[in-house]
Short mmCIF file of C-alpha atoms and ligand atoms in Angstrom, two decimals:
data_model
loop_
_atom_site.label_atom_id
_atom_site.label_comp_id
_atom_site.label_asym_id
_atom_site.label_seq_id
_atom_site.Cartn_x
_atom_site.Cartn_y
_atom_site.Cartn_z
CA UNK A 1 108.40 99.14 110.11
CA UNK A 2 108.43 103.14 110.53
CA UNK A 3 104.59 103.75 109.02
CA UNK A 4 103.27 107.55 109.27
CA UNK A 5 100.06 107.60 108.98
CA UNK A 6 98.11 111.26 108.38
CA UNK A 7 95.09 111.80 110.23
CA UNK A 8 95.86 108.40 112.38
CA UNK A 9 93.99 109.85 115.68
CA UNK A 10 90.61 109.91 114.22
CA UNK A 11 87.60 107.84 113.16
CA UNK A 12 89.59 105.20 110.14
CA UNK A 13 92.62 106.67 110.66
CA UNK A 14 93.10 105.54 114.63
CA UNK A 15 91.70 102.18 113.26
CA UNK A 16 94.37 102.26 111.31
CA UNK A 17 96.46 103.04 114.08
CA UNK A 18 95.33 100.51 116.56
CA UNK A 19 96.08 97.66 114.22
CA UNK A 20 99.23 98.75 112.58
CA UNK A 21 100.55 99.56 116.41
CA UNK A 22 99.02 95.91 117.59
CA UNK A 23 100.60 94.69 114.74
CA UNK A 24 104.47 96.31 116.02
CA UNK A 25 105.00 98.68 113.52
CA UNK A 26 106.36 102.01 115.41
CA UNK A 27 103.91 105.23 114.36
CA UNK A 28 104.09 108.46 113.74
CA UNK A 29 100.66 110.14 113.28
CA UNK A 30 99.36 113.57 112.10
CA UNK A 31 96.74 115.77 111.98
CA UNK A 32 95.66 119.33 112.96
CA UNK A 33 93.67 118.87 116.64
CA UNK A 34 96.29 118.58 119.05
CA UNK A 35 93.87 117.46 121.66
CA UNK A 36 93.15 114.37 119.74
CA UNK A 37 96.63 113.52 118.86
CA UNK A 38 97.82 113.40 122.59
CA UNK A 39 94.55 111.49 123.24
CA UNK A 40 95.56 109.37 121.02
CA UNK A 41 99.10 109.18 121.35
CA UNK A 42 98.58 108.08 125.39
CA UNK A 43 96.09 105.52 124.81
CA UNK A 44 98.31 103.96 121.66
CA UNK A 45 101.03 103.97 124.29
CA UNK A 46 99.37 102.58 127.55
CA UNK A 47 99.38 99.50 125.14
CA UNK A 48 102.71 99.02 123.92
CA UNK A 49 102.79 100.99 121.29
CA UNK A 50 105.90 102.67 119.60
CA UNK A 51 103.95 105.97 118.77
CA UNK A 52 104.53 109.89 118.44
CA UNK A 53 101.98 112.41 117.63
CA UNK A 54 102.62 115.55 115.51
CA UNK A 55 100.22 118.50 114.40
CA UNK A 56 100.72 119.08 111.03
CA UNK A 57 98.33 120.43 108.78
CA UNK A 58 97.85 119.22 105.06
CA UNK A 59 96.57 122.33 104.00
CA UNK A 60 99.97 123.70 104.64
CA UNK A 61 102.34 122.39 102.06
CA UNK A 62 105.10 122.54 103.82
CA UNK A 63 104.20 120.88 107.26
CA UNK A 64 103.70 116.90 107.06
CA UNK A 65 107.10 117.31 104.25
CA UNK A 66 109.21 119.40 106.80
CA UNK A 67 107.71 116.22 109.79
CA UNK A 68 108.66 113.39 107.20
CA UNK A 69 112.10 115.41 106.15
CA UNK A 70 112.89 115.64 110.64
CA UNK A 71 112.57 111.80 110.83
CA UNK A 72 115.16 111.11 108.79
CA UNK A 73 113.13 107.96 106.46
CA UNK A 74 110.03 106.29 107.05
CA UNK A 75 109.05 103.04 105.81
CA UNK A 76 105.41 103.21 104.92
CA UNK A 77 103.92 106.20 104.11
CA UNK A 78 99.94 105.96 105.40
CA UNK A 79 98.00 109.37 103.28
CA UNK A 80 94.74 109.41 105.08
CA UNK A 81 94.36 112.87 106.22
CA UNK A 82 91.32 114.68 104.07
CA UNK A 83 88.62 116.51 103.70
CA UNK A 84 85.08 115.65 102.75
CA UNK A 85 84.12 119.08 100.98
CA UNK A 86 81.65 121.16 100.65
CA UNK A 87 77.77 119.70 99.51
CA UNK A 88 76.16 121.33 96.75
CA UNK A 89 75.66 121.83 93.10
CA UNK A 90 78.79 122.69 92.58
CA UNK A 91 78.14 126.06 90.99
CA UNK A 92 76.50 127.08 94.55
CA UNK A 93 79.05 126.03 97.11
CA UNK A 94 81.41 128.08 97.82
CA UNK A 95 84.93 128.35 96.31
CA UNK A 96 87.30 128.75 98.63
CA UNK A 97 85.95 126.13 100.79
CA UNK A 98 86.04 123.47 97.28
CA UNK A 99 89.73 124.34 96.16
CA UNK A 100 90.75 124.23 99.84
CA UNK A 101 89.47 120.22 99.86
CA UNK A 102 92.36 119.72 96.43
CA UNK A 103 94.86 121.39 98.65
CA UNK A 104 94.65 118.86 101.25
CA UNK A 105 93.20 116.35 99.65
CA UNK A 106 95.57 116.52 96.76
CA UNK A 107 98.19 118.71 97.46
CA UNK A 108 98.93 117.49 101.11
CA UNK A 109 98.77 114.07 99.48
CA UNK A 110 101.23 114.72 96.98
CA UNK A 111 103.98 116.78 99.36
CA UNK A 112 103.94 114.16 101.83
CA UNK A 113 104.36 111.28 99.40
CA UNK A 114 107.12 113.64 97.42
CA UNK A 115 108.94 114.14 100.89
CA UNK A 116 108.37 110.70 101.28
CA UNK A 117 110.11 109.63 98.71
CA UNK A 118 113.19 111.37 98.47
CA UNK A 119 113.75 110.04 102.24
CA UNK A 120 112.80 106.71 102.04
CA UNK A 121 115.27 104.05 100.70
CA UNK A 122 112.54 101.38 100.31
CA UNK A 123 108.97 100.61 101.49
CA UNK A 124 105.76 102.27 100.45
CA UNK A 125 103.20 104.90 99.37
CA UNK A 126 99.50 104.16 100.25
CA UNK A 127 96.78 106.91 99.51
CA UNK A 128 93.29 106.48 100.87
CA UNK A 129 90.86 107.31 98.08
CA UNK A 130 87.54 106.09 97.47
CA UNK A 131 85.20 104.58 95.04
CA UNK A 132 84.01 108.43 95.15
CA UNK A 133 87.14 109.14 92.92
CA UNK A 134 86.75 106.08 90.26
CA UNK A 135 82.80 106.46 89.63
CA UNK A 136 81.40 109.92 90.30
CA UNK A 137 79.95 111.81 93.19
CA UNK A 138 77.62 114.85 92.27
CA UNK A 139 77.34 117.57 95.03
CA UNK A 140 80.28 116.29 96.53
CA UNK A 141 82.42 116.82 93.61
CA UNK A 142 85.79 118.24 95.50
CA UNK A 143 86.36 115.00 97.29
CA UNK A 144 85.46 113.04 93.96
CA UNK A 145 87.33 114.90 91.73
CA UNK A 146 90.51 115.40 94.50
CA UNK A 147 90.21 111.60 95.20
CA UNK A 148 90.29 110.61 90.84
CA UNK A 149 93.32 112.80 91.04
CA UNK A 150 95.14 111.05 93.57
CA UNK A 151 94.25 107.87 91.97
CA UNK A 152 95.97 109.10 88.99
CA UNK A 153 98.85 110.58 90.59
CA UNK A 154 99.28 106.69 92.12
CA UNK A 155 99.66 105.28 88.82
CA UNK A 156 102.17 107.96 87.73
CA UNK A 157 104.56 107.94 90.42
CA UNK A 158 104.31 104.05 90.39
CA UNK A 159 106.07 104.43 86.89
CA UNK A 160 108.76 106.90 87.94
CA UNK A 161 109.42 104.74 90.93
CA UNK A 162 109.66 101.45 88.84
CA UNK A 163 113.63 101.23 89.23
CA UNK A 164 113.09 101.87 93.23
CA UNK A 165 112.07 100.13 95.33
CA UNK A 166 109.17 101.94 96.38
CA UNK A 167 105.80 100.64 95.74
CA UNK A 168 102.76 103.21 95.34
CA UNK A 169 99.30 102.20 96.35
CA UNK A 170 95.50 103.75 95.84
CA UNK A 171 93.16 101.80 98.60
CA UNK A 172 89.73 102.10 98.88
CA UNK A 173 88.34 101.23 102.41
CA UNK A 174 85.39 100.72 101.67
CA UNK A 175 82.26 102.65 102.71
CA UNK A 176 82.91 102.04 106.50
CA UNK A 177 80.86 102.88 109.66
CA UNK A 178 83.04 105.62 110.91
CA UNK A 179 83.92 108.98 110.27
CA UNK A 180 82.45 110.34 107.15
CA UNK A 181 80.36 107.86 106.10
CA UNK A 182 78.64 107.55 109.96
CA UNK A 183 78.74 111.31 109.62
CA UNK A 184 76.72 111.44 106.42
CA UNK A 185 74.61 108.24 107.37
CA UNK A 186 73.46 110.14 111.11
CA UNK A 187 73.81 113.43 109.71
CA UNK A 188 70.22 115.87 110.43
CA UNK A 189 70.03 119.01 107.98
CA UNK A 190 67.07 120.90 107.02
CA UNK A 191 69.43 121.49 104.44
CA UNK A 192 68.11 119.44 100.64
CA UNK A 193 71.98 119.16 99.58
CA UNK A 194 72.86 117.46 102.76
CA UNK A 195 69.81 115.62 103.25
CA UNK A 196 70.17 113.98 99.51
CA UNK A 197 73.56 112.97 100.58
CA UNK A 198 72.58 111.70 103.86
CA UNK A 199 70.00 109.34 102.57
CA UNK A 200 71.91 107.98 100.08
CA UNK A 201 74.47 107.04 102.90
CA UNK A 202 71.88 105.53 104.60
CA UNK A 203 70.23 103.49 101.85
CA UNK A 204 73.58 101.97 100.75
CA UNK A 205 74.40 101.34 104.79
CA UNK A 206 70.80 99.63 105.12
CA UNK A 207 71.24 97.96 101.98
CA UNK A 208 74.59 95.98 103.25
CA UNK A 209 77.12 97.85 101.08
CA UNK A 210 79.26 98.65 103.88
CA UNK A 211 82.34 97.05 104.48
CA UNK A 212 83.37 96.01 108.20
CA UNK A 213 85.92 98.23 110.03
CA UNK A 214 87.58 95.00 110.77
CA UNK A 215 87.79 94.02 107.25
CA UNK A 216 88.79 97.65 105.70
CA UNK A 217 91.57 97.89 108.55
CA UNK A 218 92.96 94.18 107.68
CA UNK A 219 93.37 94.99 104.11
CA UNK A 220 95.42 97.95 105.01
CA UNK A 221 97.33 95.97 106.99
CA UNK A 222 98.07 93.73 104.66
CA UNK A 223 99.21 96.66 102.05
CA UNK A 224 101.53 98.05 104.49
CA UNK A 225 103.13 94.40 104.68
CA UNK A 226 103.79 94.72 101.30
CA UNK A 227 101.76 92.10 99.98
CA UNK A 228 100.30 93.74 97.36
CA UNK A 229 103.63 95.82 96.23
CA UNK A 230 103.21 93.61 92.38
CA UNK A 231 100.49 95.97 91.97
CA UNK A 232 101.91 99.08 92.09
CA UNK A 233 100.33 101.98 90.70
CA UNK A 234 96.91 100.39 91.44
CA UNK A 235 93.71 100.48 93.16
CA UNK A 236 93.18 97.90 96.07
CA UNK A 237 89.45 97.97 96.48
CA UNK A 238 87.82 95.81 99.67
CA UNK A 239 86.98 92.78 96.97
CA UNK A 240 91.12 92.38 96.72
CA UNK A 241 90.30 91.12 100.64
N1 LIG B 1 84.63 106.66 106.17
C1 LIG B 1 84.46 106.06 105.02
O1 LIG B 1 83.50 105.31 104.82
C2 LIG B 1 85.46 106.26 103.89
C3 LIG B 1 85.15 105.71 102.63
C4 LIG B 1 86.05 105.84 101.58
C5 LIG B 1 87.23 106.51 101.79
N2 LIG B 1 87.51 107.05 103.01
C6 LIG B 1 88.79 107.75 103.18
O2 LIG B 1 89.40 107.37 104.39
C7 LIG B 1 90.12 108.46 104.94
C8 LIG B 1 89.65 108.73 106.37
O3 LIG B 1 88.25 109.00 106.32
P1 LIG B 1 87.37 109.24 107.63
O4 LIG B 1 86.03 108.73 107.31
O5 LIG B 1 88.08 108.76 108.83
O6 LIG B 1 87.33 110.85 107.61
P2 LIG B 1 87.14 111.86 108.84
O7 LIG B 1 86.33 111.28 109.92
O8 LIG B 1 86.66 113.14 108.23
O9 LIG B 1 88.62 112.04 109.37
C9 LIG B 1 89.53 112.75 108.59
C10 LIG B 1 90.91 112.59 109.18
O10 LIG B 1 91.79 113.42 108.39
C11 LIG B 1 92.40 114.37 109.23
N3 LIG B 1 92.48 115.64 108.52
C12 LIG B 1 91.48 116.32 107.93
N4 LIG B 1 91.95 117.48 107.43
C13 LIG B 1 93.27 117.50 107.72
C14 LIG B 1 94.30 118.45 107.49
N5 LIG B 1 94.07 119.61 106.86
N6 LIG B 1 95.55 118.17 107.92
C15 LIG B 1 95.81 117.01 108.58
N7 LIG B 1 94.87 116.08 108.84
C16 LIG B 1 93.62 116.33 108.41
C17 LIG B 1 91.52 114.48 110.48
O11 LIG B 1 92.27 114.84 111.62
P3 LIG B 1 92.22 116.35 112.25
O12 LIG B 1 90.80 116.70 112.42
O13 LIG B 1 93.02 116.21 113.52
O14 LIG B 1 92.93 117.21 111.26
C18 LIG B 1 91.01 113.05 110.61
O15 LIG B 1 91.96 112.27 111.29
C19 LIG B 1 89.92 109.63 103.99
O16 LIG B 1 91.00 109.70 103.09
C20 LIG B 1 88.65 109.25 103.24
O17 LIG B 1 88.60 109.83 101.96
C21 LIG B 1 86.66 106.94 104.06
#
């Protein structure tokens, strides 16, 4: 299958990569540091893989669309690509920086999955979110809130696509030892916003409430296989694996 997957050079994302391109699905990946993407394109390739690399920024609404609109129909749409957001009460932080996190976060979701869509004759929508966006999490509330909106927005199109036959996805990784969750588990601040975050990342990482990279990957896997397609418009959570 054709699987675009945003934000596929980095941290979960080239996880992703690595086992959907083992796996012989051809990629296409995004994100905005072109350095990376080549990186990552040349080592995906000196291993068999079927893979281009694009730079296309989320916080631009038109750029991932205009990429997914170029290729002519994907399979599997993969809607990693976010932003953690600004820490703070959010009263303090600042507000440029919080509504930028909704317009990737949310926005860039939402274009991609619209282009998406109106180019893909069948397959899937998956959109990374995180228990973040089903419970609650204070002083990093644009990621919650952005991520509780995509989660919605999953359920929604998975009605309007009911007579398609697209299926449309929320999955959870997990809290995983990469990217932000190593970030905010290693991170040192003087700073008391950061710092409360950063211990809490560690005390749920030394308590054994991560999931393994292996695991979180597999699961994706097996939602881009289409295994769990009957449950459209819902959450796939690490328990589902
Ligand atoms: N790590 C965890 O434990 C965890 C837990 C729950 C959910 N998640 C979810 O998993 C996904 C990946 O998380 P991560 O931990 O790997 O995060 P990360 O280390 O911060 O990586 C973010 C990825 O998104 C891309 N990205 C960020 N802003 C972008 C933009 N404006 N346009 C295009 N790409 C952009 C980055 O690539 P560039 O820098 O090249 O743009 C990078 O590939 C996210 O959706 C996150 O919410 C992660």
């Amino acid at each position: 299958m054709r699987v675009l997957i945003t934000g596929g050079a980095k941290e979960l994302g080239r996880a992703f990569s690595e086992v959907l391109g083992a796996q012989g699905h051809r990629l296409v990946i995004t994100g905005r540091d072109e350095k990376a993407l080549d990186a990552a394109e040349a080592e995906l390739k000196a291993r068999g893989v079927d893979v281009s690399a694009h730079v296309a920024d989320l916080g631009d609404p038109d750029a991932t669309p205009k990429l997914i609109e170029s290729l002519g129909g994907i399979d599997v749409l993969v809607n990693n690509g976010a932003l953690g957001g600004p820490v703070g009460p959010t009263w303090q932080v600042d507000e440029n920086e919080w509504w930028h996190t909704f317009e990737v976060n949310l926005r860039g979701t939402a274009f991609a999955a619209n282009a998406a869509i109106r180019t893909m004759t069948s397959g899937r929508i998956i959109n990374v979110v995180s228990n973040a966006g089903v419970h609650r999490w204070p002083y990093v509330t644009a990621y919650s809130v952005s991520k509780a909106a995509v989660i919605k927005l999953t359920e929604n199109l998975a009605i309007e696509l009911k007579h398609r036959p697209i299926a449309a996805l929320s999955y959870d990784p997990g809290m995983v030892d990469v990217g932000l969750m190593r970030r905010g588990a290693t991170m040192e601040s003087d700073d008391p916003d950061q710092q409360r975050i950063s211990e809490w990342a560690r005390s749920q990482r030394d308590a054994g409430r991560f999931t393994p990279l292996e695991q979180s990957v597999d699961l994706l896997a097996r939602i881009v296989s289409g295994e769990f397609d009957h449950r459209s418009g819902g959450l796939i959570t690490p328990q589902d694996g």
